[in-house]
GROMACS .gro file of C-alpha atoms in nm:
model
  250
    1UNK     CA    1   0.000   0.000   0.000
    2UNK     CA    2   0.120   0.352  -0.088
    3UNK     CA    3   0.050   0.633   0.092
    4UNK     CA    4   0.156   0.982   0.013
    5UNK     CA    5   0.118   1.314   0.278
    6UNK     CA    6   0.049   1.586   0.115
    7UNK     CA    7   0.138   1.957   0.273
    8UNK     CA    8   0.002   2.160  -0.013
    9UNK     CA    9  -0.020   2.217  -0.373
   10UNK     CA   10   0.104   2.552  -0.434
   11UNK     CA   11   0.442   2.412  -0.690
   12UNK     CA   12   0.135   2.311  -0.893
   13UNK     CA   13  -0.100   2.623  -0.848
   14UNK     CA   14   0.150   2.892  -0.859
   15UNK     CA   15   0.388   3.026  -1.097
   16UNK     CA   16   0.562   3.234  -0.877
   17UNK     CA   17   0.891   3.093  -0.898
   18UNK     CA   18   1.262   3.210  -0.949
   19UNK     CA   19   1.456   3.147  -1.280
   20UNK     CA   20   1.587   2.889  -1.422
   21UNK     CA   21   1.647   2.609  -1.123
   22UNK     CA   22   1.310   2.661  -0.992
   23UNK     CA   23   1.109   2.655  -1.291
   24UNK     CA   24   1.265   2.268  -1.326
   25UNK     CA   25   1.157   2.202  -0.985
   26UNK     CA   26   0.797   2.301  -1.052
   27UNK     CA   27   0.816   2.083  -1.373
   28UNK     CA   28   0.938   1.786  -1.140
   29UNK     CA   29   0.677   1.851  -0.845
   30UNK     CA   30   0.411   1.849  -1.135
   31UNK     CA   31   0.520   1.494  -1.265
   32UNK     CA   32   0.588   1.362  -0.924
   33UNK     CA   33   0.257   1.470  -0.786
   34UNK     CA   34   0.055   1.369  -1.110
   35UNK     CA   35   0.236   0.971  -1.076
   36UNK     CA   36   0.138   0.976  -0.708
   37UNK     CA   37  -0.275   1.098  -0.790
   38UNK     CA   38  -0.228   0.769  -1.050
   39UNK     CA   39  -0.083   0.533  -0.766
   40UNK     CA   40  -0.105   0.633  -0.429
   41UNK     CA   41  -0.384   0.382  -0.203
   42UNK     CA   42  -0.424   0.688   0.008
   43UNK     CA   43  -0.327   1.031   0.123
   44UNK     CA   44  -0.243   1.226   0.460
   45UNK     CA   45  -0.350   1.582   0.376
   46UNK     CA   46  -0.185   1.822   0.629
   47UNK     CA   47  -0.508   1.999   0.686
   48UNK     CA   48  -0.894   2.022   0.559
   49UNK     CA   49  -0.796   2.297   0.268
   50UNK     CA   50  -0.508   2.047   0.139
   51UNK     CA   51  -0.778   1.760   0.135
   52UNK     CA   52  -1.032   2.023  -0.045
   53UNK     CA   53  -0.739   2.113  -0.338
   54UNK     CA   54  -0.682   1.712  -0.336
   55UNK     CA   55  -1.047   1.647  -0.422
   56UNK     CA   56  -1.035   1.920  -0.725
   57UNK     CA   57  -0.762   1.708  -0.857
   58UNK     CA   58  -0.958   1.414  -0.838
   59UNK     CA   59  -0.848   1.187  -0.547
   60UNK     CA   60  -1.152   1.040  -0.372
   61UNK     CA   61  -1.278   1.196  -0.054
   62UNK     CA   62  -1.239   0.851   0.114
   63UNK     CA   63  -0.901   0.777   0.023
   64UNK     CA   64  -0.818   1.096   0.186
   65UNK     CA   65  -0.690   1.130   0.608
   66UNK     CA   66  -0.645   1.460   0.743
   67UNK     CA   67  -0.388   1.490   1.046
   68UNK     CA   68  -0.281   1.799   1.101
   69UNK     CA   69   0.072   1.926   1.185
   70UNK     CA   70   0.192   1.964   1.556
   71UNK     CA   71   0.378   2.322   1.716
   72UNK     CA   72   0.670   2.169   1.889
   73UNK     CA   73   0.651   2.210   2.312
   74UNK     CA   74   0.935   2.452   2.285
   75UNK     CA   75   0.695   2.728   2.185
   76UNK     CA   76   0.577   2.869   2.485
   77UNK     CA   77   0.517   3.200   2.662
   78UNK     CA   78   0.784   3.316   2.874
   79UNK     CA   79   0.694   3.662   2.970
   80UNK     CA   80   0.415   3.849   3.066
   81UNK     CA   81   0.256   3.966   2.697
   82UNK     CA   82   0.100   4.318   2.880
   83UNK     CA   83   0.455   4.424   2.946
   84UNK     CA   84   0.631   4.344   2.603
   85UNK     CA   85   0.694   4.649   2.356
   86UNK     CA   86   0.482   4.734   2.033
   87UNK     CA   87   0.652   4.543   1.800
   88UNK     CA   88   0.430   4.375   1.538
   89UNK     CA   89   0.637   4.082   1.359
   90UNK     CA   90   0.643   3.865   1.003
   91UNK     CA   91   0.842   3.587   0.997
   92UNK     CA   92   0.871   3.349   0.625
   93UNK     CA   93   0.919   3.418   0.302
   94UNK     CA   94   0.853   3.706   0.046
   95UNK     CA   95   0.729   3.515  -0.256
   96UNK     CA   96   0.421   3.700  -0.394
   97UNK     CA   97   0.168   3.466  -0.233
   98UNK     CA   98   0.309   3.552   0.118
   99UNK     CA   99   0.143   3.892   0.042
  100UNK     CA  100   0.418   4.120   0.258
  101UNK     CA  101   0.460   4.397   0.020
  102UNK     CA  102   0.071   4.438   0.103
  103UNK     CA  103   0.143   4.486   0.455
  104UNK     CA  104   0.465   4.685   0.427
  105UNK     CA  105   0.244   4.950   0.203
  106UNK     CA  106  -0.080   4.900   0.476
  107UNK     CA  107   0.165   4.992   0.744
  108UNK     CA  108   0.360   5.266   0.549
  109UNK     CA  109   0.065   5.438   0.468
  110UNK     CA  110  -0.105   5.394   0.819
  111UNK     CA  111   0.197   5.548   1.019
  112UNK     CA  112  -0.011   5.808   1.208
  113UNK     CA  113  -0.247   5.509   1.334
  114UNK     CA  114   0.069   5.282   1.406
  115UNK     CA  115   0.303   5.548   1.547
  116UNK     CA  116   0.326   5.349   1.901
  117UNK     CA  117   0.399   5.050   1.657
  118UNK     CA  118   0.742   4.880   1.501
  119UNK     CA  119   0.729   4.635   1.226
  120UNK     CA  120   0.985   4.386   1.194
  121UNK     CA  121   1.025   4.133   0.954
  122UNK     CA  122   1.233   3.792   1.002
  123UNK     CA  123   1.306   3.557   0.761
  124UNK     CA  124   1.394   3.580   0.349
  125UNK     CA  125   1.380   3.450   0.019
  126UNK     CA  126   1.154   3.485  -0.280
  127UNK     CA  127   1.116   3.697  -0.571
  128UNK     CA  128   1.014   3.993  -0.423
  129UNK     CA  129   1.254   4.050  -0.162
  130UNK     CA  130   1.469   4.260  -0.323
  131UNK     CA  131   1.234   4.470  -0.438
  132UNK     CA  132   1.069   4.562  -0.103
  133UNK     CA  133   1.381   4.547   0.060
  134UNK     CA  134   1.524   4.827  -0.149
  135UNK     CA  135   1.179   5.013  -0.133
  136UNK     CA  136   1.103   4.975   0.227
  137UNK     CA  137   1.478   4.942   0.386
  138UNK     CA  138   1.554   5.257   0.600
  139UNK     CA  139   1.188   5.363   0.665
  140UNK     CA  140   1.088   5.467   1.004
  141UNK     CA  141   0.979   5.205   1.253
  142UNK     CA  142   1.016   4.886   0.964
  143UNK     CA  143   1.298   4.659   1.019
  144UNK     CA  144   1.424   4.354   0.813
  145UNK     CA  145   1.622   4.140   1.051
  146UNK     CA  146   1.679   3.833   0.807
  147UNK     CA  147   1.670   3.468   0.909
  148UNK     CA  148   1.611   3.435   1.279
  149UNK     CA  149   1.808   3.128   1.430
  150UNK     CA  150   1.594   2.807   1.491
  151UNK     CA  151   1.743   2.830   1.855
  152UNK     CA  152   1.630   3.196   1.937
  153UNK     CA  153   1.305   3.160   1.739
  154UNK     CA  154   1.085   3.119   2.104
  155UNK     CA  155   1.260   3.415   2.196
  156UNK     CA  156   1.189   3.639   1.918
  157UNK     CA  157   0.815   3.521   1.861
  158UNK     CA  158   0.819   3.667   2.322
  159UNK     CA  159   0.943   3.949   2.160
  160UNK     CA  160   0.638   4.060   1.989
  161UNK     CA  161   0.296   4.194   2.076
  162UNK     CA  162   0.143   4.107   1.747
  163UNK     CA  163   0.224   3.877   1.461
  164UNK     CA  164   0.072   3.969   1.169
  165UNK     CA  165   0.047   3.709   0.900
  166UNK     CA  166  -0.034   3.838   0.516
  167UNK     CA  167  -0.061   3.557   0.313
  168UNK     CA  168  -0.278   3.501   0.049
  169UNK     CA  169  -0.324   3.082   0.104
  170UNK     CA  170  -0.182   2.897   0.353
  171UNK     CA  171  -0.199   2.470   0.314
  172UNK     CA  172  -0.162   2.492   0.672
  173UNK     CA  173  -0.029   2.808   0.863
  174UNK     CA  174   0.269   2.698   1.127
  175UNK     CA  175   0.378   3.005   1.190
  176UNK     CA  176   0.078   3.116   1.296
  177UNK     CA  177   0.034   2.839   1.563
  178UNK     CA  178   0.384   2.928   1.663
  179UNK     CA  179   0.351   3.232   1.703
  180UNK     CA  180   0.005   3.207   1.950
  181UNK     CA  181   0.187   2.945   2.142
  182UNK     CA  182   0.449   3.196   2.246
  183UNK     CA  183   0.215   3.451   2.338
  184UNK     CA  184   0.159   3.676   2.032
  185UNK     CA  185  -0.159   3.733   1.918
  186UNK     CA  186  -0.196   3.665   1.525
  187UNK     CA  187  -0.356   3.867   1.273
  188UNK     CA  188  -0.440   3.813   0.920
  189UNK     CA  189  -0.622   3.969   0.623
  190UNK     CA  190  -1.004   3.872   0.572
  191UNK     CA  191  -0.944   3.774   0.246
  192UNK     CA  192  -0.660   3.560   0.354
  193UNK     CA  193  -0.738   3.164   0.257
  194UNK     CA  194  -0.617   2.973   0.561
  195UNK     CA  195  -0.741   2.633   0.677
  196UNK     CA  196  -1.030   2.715   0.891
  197UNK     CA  197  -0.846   2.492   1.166
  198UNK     CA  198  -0.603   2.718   1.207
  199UNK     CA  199  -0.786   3.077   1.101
  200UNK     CA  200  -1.002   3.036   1.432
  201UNK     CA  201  -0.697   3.120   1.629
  202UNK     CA  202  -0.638   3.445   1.440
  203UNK     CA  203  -0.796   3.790   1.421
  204UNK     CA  204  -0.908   3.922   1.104
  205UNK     CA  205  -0.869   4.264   0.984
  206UNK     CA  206  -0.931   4.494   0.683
  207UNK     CA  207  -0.613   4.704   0.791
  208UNK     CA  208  -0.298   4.695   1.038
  209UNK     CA  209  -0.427   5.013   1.130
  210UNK     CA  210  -0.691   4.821   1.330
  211UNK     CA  211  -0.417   4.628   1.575
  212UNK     CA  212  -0.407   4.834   1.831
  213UNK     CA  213  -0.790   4.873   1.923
  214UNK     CA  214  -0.805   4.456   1.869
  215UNK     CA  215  -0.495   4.457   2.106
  216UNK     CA  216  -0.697   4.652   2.373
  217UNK     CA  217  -0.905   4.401   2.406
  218UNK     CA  218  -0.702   4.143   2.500
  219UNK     CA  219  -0.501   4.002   2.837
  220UNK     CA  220  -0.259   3.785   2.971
  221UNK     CA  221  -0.531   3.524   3.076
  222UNK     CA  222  -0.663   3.550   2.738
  223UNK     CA  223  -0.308   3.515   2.548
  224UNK     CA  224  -0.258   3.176   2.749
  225UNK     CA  225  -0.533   3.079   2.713
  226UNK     CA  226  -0.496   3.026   2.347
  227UNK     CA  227  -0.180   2.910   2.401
  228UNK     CA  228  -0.287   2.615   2.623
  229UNK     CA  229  -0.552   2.529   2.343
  230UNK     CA  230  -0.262   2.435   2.108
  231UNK     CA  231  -0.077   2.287   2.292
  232UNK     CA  232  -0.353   2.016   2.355
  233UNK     CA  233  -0.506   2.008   2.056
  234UNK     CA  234  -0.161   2.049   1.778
  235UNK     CA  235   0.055   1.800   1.985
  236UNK     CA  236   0.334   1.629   1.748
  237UNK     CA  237   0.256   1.337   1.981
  238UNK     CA  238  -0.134   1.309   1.856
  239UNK     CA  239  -0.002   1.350   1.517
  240UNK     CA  240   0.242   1.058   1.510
  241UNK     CA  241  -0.009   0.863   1.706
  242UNK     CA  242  -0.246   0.891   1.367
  243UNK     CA  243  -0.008   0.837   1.160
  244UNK     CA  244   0.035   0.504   1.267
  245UNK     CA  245  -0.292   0.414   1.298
  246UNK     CA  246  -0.369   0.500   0.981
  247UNK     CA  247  -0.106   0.235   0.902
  248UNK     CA  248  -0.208   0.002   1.131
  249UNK     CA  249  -0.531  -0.004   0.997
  250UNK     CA  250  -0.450  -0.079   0.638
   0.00000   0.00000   0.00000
């Protein structure tokens, strides 16, 4: 029996790629993914919008398992979220789907709403990271701090008071479960197209401009309180323990 897991489908959906190397890996994914629709028994779909883009392709609804990723136990809150500064944080990518130059131009042109507010952006890669880079580099109150180091990643997700995640689709959203799990509230677009499994954990907005009156609402009692809810219900523990009895089962 072969079974394939399945995290997303984005290689297939999105053209967003970077010369000439990653055009041939899109070409590959394509092939690879097309031979597994033709012989894979079954799939593990990372989350219920992965299993929805599987079923436009074809694969039968039964032949599909959802078991969604886990948020490893060393993301945790480890300071009191009331007293950290007004830093609102990104952290991935800056391929167009990731949607950042939307926020860098929402914040830029909400300054006067924001002006209690720093934006910082972790991470890198992508096609347009040059481009904002060089347009947004030097402003007031925006910082691009590059790739943050897997061991001071709890650290810098304590370090915010908002994460604020722009993306367009999401096959699943870890960052955002991350980020909640550590304390920092997450906010995303309402257009955004995030598995509903994770989206309940976020805030919607229309603007950034609206984070501050959405953070006024908030506590310490509520901010761990979300955090204990993922910790219980995305446990890499519950995950492996589906896994294999999916397998089991077969």
């Amino acid at each position: 029996t072969d079974i394939v897991t399945v995290h997303d489908l984005f290689m297939k959906y999105y053209t967003d790629v970077d010369g000439l190397y990653e055009n041939f890996r899109q070409k590959i994914y394509v092939r690879r993914f097309e031979r597994a629709i033709n012989n894979a028994d079954l799939f593990i779909a990372v989350s219920t919008q992965t299993k929805q883009q599987l079923m436009k392709e074809g694969v039968e609804e039964e032949k599909i398992s959802v078991i969604n990723l886990g948020v490893r136990e060393k993301f945790s809150i480890q300071n009191s979220w009331s007293e950290r500064e007004n830093k609102i944080g990104y952290l991935g990518d800056f391929r167009p789907r990731k949607n950042v130059g939307r926020l860098l131009k929402d914040f830029t042109e909400n300054s006067e709403d924001l002006e209690d507010f720093e934006l910082i952006l972790g991470g890198g890669g992508g096609s347009e990271e040059g481009r904002l880079k060089e347009r947004y580099s030097g402003k007031e109150k925006i910082e691009f701090q590059g790739r943050i180091p897997e061991d001071g990643l709890t650290e810098w997700y304590n370090s915010l008071k908002a994460f604020f995640f722009p993306s367009e689709l999401e096959g699943f959203g870890l960052p955002v479960l991350e980020a909640v799990s550590c304390g920092a509230p997450v906010f995303i677009y309402e257009d955004a197209d995030i598995p509903e499994e994770v989206k309940e954990y976020c805030i919607t907005v229309n603007s950034v401009n609206e984070v501050p009156g959405k953070l006024e609402e908030l506590s310490d009692e509520k901010i761990q309180e979300k955090a204990d809810e993922i910790s219980e219900e995305f446990d890499w523990y519950k995950t492996v323990s589906e896994t294999v009895n999916l397998i089991e089962d077969i």
